[in-house]
Short mmCIF file of N, CA and C in Angstrom, two decimals:
data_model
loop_
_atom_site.label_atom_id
_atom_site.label_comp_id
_atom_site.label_asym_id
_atom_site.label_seq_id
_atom_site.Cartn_x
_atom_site.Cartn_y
_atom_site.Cartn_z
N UNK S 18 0.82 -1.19 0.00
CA UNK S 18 0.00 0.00 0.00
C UNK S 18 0.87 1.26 0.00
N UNK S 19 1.65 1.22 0.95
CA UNK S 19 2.92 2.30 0.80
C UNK S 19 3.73 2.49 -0.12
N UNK S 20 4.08 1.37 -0.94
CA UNK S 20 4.56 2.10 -2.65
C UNK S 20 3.34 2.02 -3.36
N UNK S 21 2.42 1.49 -3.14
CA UNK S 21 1.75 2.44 -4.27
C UNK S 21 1.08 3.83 -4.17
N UNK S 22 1.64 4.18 -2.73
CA UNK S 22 1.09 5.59 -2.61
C UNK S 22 2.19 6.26 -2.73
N UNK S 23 3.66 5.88 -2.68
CA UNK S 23 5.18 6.47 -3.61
C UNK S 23 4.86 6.81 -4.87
N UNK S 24 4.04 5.72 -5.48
CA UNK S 24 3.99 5.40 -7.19
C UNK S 24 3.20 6.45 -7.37
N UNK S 25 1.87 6.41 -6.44
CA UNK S 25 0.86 7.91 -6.92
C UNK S 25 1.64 9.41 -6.80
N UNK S 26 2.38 9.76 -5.70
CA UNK S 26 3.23 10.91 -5.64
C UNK S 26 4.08 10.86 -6.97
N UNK S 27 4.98 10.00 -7.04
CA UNK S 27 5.69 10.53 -8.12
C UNK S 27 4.95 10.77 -9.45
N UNK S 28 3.76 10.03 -9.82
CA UNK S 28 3.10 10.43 -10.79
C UNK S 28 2.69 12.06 -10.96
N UNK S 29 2.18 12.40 -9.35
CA UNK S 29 2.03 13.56 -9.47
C UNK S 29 3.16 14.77 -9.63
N UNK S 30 4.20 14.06 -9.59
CA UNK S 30 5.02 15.05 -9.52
C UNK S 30 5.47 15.74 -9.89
N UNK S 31 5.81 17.52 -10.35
CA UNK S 31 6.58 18.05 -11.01
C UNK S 31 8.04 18.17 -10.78
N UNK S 32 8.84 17.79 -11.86
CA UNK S 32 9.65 17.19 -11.98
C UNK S 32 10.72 17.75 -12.66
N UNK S 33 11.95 18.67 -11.90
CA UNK S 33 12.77 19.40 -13.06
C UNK S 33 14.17 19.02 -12.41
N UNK S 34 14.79 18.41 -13.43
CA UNK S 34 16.55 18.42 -12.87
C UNK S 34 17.25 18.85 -13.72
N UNK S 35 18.43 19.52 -12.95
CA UNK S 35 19.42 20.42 -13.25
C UNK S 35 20.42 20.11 -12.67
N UNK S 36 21.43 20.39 -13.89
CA UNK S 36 23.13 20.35 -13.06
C UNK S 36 23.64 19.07 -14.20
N UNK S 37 25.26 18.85 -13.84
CA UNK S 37 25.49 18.14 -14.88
C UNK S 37 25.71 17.01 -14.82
N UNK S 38 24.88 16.52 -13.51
CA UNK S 38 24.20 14.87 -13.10
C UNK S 38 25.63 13.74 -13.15
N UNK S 39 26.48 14.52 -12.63
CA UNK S 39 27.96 13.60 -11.84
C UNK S 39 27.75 12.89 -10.91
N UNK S 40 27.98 11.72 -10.23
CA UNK S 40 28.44 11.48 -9.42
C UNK S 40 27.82 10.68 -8.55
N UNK S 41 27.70 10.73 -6.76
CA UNK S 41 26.18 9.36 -6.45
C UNK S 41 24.81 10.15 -6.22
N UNK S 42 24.01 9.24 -6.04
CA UNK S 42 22.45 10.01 -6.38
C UNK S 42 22.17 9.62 -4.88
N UNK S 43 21.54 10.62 -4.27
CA UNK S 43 20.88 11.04 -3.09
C UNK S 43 19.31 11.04 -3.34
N UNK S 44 18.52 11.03 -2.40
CA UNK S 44 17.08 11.75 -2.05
C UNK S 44 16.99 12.14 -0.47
N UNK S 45 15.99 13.05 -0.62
CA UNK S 45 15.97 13.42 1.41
C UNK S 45 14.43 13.26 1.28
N UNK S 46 14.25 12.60 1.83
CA UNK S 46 13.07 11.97 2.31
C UNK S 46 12.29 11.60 3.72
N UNK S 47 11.28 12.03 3.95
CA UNK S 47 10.72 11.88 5.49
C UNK S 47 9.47 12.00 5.73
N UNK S 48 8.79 11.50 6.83
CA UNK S 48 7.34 11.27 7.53
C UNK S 48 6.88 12.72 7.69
N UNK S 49 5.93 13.13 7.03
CA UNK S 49 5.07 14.24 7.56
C UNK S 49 5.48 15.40 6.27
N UNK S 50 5.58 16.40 7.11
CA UNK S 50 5.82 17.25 6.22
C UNK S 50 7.15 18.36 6.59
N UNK S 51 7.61 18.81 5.35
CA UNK S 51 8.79 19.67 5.36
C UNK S 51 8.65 20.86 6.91
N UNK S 52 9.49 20.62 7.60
CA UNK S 52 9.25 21.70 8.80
C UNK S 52 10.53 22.59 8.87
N UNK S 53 12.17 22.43 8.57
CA UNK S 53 13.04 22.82 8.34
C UNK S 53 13.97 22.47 7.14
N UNK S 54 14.69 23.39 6.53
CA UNK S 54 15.73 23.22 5.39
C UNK S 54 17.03 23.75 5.85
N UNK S 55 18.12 22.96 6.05
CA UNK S 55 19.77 23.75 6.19
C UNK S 55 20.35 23.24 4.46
N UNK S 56 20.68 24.15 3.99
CA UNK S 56 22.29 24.48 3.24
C UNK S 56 23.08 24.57 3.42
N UNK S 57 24.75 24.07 3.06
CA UNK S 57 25.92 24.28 3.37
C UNK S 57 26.48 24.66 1.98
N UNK S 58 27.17 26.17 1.86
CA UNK S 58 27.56 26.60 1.17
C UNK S 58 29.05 26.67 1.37
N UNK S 59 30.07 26.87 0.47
CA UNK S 59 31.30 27.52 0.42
C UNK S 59 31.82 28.19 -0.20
N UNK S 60 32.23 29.19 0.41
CA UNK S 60 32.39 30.94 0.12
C UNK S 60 31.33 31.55 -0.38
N UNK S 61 30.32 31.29 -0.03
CA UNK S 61 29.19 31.43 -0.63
C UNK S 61 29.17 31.44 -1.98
N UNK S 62 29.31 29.77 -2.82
CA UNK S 62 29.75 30.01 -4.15
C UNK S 62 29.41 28.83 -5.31
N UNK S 63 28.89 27.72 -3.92
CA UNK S 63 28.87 25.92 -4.39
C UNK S 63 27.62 25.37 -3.32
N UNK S 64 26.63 24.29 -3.65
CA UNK S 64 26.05 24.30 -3.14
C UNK S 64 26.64 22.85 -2.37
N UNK S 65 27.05 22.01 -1.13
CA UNK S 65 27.61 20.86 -1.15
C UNK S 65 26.41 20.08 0.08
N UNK S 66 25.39 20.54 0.59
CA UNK S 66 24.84 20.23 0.93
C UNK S 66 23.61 20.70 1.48
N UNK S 67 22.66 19.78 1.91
CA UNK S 67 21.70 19.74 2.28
C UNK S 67 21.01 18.82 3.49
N UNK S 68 19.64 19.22 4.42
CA UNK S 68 19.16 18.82 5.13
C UNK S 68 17.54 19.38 5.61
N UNK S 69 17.05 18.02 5.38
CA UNK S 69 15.29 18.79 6.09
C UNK S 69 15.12 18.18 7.28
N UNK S 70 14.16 19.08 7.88
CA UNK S 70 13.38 18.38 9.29
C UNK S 70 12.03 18.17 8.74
N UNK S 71 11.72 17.28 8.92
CA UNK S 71 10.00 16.67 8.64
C UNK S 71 9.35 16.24 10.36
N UNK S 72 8.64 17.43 10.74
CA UNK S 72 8.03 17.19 11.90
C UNK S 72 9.24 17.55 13.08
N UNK S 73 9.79 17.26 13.84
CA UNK S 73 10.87 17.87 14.75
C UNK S 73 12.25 16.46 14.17
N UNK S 74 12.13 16.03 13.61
CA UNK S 74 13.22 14.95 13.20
C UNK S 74 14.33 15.21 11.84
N UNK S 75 15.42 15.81 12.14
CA UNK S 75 15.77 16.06 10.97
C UNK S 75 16.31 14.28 10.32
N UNK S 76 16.64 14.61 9.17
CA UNK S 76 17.49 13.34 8.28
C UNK S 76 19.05 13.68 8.28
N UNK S 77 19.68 12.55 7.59
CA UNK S 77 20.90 12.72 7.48
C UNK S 77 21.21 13.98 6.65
N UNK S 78 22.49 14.60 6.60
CA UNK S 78 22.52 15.32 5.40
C UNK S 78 22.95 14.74 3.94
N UNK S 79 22.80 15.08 3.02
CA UNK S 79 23.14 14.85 1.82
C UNK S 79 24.13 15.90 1.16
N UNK S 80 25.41 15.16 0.55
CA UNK S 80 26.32 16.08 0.68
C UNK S 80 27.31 16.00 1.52
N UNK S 81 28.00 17.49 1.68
CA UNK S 81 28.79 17.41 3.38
C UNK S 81 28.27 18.75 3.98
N UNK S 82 28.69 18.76 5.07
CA UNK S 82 28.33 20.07 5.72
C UNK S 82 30.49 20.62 5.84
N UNK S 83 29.78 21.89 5.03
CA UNK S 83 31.08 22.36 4.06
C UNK S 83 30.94 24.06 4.64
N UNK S 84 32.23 24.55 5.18
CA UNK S 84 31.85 26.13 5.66
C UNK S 84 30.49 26.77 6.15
N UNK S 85 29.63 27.29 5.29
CA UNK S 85 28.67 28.33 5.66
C UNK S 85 27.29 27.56 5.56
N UNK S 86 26.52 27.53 7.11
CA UNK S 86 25.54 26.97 6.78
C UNK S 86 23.87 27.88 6.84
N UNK S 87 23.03 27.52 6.01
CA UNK S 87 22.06 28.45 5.86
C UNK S 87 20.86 28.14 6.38
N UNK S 88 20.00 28.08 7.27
CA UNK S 88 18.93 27.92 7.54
C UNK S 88 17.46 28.13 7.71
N UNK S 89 16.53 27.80 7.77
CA UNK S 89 14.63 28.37 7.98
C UNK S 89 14.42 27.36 8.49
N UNK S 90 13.23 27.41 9.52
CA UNK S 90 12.19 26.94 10.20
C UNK S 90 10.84 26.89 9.68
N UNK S 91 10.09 26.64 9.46
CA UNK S 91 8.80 26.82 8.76
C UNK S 91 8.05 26.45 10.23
N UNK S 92 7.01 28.14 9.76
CA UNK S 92 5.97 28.41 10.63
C UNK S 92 4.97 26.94 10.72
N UNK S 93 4.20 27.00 11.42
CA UNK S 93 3.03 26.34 11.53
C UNK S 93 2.31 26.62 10.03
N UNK S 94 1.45 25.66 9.75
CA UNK S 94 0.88 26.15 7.81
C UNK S 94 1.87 26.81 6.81
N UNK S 95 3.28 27.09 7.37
CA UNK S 95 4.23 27.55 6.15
C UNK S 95 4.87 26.06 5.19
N UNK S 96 4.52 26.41 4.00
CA UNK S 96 5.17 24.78 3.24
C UNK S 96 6.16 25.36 1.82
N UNK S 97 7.31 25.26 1.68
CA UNK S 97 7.80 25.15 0.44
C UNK S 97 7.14 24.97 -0.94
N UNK S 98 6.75 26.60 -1.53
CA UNK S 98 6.03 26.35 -2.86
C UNK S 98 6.83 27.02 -4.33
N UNK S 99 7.79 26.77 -3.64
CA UNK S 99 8.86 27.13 -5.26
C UNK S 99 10.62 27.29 -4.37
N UNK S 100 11.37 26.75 -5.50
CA UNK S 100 12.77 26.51 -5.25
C UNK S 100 13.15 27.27 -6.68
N UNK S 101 14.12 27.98 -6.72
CA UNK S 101 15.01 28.70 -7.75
C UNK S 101 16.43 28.43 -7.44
N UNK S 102 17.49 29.06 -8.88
CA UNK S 102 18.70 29.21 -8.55
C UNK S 102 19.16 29.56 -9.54
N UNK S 103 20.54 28.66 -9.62
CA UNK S 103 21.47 29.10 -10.75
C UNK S 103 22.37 27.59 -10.55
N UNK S 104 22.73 27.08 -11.49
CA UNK S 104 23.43 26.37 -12.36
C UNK S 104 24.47 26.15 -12.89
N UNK S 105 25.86 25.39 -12.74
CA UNK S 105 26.57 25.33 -13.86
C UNK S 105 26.94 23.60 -13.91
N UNK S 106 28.09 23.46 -13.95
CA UNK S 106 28.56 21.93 -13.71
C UNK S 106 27.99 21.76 -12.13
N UNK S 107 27.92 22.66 -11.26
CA UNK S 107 27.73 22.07 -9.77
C UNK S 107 26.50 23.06 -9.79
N UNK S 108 25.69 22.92 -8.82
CA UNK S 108 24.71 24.11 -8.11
C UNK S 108 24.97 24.84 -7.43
N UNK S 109 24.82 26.68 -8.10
CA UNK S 109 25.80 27.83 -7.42
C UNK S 109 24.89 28.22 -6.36
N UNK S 110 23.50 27.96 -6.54
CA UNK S 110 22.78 29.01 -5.67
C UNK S 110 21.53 28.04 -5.61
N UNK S 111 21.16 28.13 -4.55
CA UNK S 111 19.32 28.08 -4.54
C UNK S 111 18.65 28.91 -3.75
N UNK S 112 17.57 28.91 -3.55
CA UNK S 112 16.29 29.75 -2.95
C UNK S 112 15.18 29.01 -2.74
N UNK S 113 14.45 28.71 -1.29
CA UNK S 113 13.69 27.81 -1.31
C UNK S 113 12.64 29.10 -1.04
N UNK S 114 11.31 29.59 -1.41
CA UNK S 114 10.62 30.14 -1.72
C UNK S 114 9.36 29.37 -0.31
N UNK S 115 9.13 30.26 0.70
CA UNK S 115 7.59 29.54 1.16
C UNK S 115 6.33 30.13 0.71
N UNK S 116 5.36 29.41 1.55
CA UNK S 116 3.87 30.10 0.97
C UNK S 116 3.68 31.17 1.83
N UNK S 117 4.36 31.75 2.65
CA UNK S 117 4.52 33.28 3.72
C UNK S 117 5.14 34.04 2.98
N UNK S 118 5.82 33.60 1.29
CA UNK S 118 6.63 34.72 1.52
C UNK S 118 8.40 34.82 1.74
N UNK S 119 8.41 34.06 2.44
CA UNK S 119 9.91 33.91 3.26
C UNK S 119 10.84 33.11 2.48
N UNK S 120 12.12 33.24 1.99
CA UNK S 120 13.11 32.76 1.52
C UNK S 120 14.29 32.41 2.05
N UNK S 121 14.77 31.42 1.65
CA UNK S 121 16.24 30.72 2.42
C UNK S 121 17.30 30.77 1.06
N UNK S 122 17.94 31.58 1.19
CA UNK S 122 19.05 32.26 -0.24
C UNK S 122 20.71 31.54 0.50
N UNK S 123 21.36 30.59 -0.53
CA UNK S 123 22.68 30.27 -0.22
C UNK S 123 23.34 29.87 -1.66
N UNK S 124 24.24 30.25 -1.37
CA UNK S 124 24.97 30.26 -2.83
C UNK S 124 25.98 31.77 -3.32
N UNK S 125 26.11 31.46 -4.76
CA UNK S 125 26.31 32.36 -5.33
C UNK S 125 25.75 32.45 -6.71
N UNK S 126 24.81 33.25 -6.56
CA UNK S 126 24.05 33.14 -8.42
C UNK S 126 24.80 33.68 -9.77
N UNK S 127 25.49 32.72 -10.09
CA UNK S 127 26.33 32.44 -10.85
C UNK S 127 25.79 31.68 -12.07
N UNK S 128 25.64 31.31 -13.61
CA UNK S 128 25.38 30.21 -14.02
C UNK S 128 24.05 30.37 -15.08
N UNK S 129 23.27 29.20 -15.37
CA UNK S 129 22.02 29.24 -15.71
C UNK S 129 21.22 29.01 -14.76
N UNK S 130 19.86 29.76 -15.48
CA UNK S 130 18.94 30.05 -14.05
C UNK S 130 18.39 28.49 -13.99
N UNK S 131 17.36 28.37 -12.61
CA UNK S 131 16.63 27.30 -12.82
C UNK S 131 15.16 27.89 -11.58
N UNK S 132 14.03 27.67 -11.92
CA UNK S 132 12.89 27.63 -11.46
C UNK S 132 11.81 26.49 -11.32
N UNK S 133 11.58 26.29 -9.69
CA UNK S 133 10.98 24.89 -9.70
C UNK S 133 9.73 25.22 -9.24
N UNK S 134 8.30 25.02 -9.60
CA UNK S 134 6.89 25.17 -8.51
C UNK S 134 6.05 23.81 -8.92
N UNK S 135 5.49 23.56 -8.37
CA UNK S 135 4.44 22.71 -8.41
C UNK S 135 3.14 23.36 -9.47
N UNK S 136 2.92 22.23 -10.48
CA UNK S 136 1.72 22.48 -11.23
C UNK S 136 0.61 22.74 -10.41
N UNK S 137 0.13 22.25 -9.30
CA UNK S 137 -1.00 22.17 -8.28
C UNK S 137 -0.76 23.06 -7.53
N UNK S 138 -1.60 24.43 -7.61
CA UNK S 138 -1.32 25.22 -6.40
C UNK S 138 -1.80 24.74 -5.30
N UNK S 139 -2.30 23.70 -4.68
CA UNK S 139 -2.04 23.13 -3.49
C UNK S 139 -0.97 22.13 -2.54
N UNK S 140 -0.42 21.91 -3.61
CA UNK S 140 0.77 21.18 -3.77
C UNK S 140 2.33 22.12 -2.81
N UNK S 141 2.71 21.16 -2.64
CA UNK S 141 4.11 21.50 -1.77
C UNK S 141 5.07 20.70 -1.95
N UNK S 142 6.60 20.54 -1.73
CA UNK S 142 7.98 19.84 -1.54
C UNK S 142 7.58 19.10 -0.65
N UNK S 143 7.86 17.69 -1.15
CA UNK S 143 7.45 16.56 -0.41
C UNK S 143 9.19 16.06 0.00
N UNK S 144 10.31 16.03 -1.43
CA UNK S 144 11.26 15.55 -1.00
C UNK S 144 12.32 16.38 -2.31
N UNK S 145 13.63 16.33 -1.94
CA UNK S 145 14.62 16.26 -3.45
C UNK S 145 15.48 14.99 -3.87
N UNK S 146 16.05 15.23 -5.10
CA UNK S 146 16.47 13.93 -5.45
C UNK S 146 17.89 14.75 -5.83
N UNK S 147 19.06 14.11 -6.44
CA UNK S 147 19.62 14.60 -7.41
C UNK S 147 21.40 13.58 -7.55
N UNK S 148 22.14 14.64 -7.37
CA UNK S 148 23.66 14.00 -7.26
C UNK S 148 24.32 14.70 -6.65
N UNK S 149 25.62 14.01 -6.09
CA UNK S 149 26.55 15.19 -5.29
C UNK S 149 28.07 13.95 -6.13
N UNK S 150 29.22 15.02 -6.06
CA UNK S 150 30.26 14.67 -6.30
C UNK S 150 31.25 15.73 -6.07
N UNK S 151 31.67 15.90 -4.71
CA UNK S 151 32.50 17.19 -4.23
C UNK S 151 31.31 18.27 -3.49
N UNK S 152 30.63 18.68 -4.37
CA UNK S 152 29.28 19.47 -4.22
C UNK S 152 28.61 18.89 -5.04
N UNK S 153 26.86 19.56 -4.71
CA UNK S 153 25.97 18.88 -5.26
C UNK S 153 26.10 19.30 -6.83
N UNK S 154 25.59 18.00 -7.44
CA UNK S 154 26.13 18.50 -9.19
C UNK S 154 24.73 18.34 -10.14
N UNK S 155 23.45 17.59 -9.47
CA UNK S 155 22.50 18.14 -9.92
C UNK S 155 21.16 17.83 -8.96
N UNK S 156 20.20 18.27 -9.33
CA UNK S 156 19.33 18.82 -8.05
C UNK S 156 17.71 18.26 -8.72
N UNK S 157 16.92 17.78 -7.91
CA UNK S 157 15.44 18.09 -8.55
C UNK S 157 14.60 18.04 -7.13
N UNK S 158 13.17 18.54 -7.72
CA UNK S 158 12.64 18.66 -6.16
C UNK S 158 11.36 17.58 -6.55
N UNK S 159 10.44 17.72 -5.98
CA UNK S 159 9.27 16.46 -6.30
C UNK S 159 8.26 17.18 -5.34
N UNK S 160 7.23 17.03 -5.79
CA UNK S 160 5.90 18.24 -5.02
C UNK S 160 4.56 17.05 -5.46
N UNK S 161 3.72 17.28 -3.97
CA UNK S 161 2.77 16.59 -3.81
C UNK S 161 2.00 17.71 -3.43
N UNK S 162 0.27 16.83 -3.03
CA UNK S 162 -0.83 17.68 -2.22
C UNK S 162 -0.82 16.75 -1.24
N UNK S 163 -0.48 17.52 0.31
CA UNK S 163 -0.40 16.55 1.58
C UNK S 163 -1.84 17.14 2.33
N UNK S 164 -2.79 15.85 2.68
CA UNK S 164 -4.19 15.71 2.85
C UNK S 164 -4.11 15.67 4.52
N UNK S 165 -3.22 15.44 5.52
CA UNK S 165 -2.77 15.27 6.56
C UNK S 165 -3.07 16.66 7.46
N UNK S 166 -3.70 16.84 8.21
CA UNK S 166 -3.73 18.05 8.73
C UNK S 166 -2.24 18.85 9.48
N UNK S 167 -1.80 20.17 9.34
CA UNK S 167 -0.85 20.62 10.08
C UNK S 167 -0.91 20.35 11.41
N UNK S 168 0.23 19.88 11.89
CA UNK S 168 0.65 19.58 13.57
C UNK S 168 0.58 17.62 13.67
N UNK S 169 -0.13 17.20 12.46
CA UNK S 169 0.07 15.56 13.08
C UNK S 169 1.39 15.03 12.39
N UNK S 170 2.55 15.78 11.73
CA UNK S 170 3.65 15.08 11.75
C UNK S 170 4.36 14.89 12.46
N UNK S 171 3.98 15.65 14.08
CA UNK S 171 4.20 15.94 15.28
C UNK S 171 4.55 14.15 16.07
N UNK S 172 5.54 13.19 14.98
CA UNK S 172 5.45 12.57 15.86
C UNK S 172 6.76 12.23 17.13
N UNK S 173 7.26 12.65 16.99
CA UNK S 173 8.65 12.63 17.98
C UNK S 173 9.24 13.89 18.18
N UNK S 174 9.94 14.02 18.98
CA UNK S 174 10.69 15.00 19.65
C UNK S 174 12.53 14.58 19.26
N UNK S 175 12.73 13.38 18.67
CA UNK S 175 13.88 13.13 18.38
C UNK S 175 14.63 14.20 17.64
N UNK S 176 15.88 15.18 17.33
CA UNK S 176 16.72 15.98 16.40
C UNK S 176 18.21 15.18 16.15
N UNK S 177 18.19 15.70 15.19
CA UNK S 177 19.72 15.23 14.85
C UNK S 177 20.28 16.14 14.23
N UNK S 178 21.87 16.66 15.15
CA UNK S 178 22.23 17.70 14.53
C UNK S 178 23.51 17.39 13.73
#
């Protein structure tokens, strides 16, 4: 029942990757919904990693945690509804865009652009996928509609920093 409710998300998914797809392939993936995003940038210039919290539990990072790190919290009802950046052989920059308004900017926008939203304006960042090799070298995000009311991903108090 649980992959075929994987199989229905990714169907729904909008789906854009960028970068010049080197190296091993990652996803960040988790129970509930997106509640925090960290970036690790260097010199503010390369993107080499990443990390979400889904509910108070973060995941491993993907990547490394490399010099400068960037962070947001997402309010109560705040959800990730567009990711931007810039591009070259590695990922110079991103911008995770919420539905408040509020932006998480790390990088250096350098490159070709890239713009990610969900076809479904109800829809939100469920997870990303992509590659890392030194830094991350290409990136995609994946957007669902989560039917779950705000506050029940509330299931642990566990963090990992």
């Amino acid at each position: 029942m649980i992959f075929l409710l994987f199989i229905a998300l990714l169907a729904k998914t909008a789906l854009a990757d960028v970068g010049s797809g080197q190296g091993v392939s990652y996803a960040i993936t988790g129970t509930g919904r997106i509640t925090g995003v960290r970036v690790w940038d260097a010199n503010s210039n390369v993107i080499h990693g990443f990390q979400f919290r889904y509910g108070h539990t973060w995941t491993d990072v993907v990547g490394r945690e490399w010099d400068q790190k960037q962070e947001i919290e997402l309010f109560d009802n705040e959800v990730i509804v567009a990711i931007s950046g810039k591009y070259g052989h590695n990922i110079q920059s991103v911008v995770f865009t919420t539905s408040l308004g509020r932006s998480l900017f790390a990088g250096q926008p350098s490159g070709h652009s890239f713009n990610m939203y969900p076809e479904n304006e109800k829809a939100e960042l469920r997870f990303i996928s992509g590659r890392f090799h030194g830094a991350i070298t290409s990136f995609g995000a994946h957007w669902g509609v989560v039917t779950e009311p705000y506050g029940t991903n509330l299931l642990t108090n566990t963090t990992h920093e």
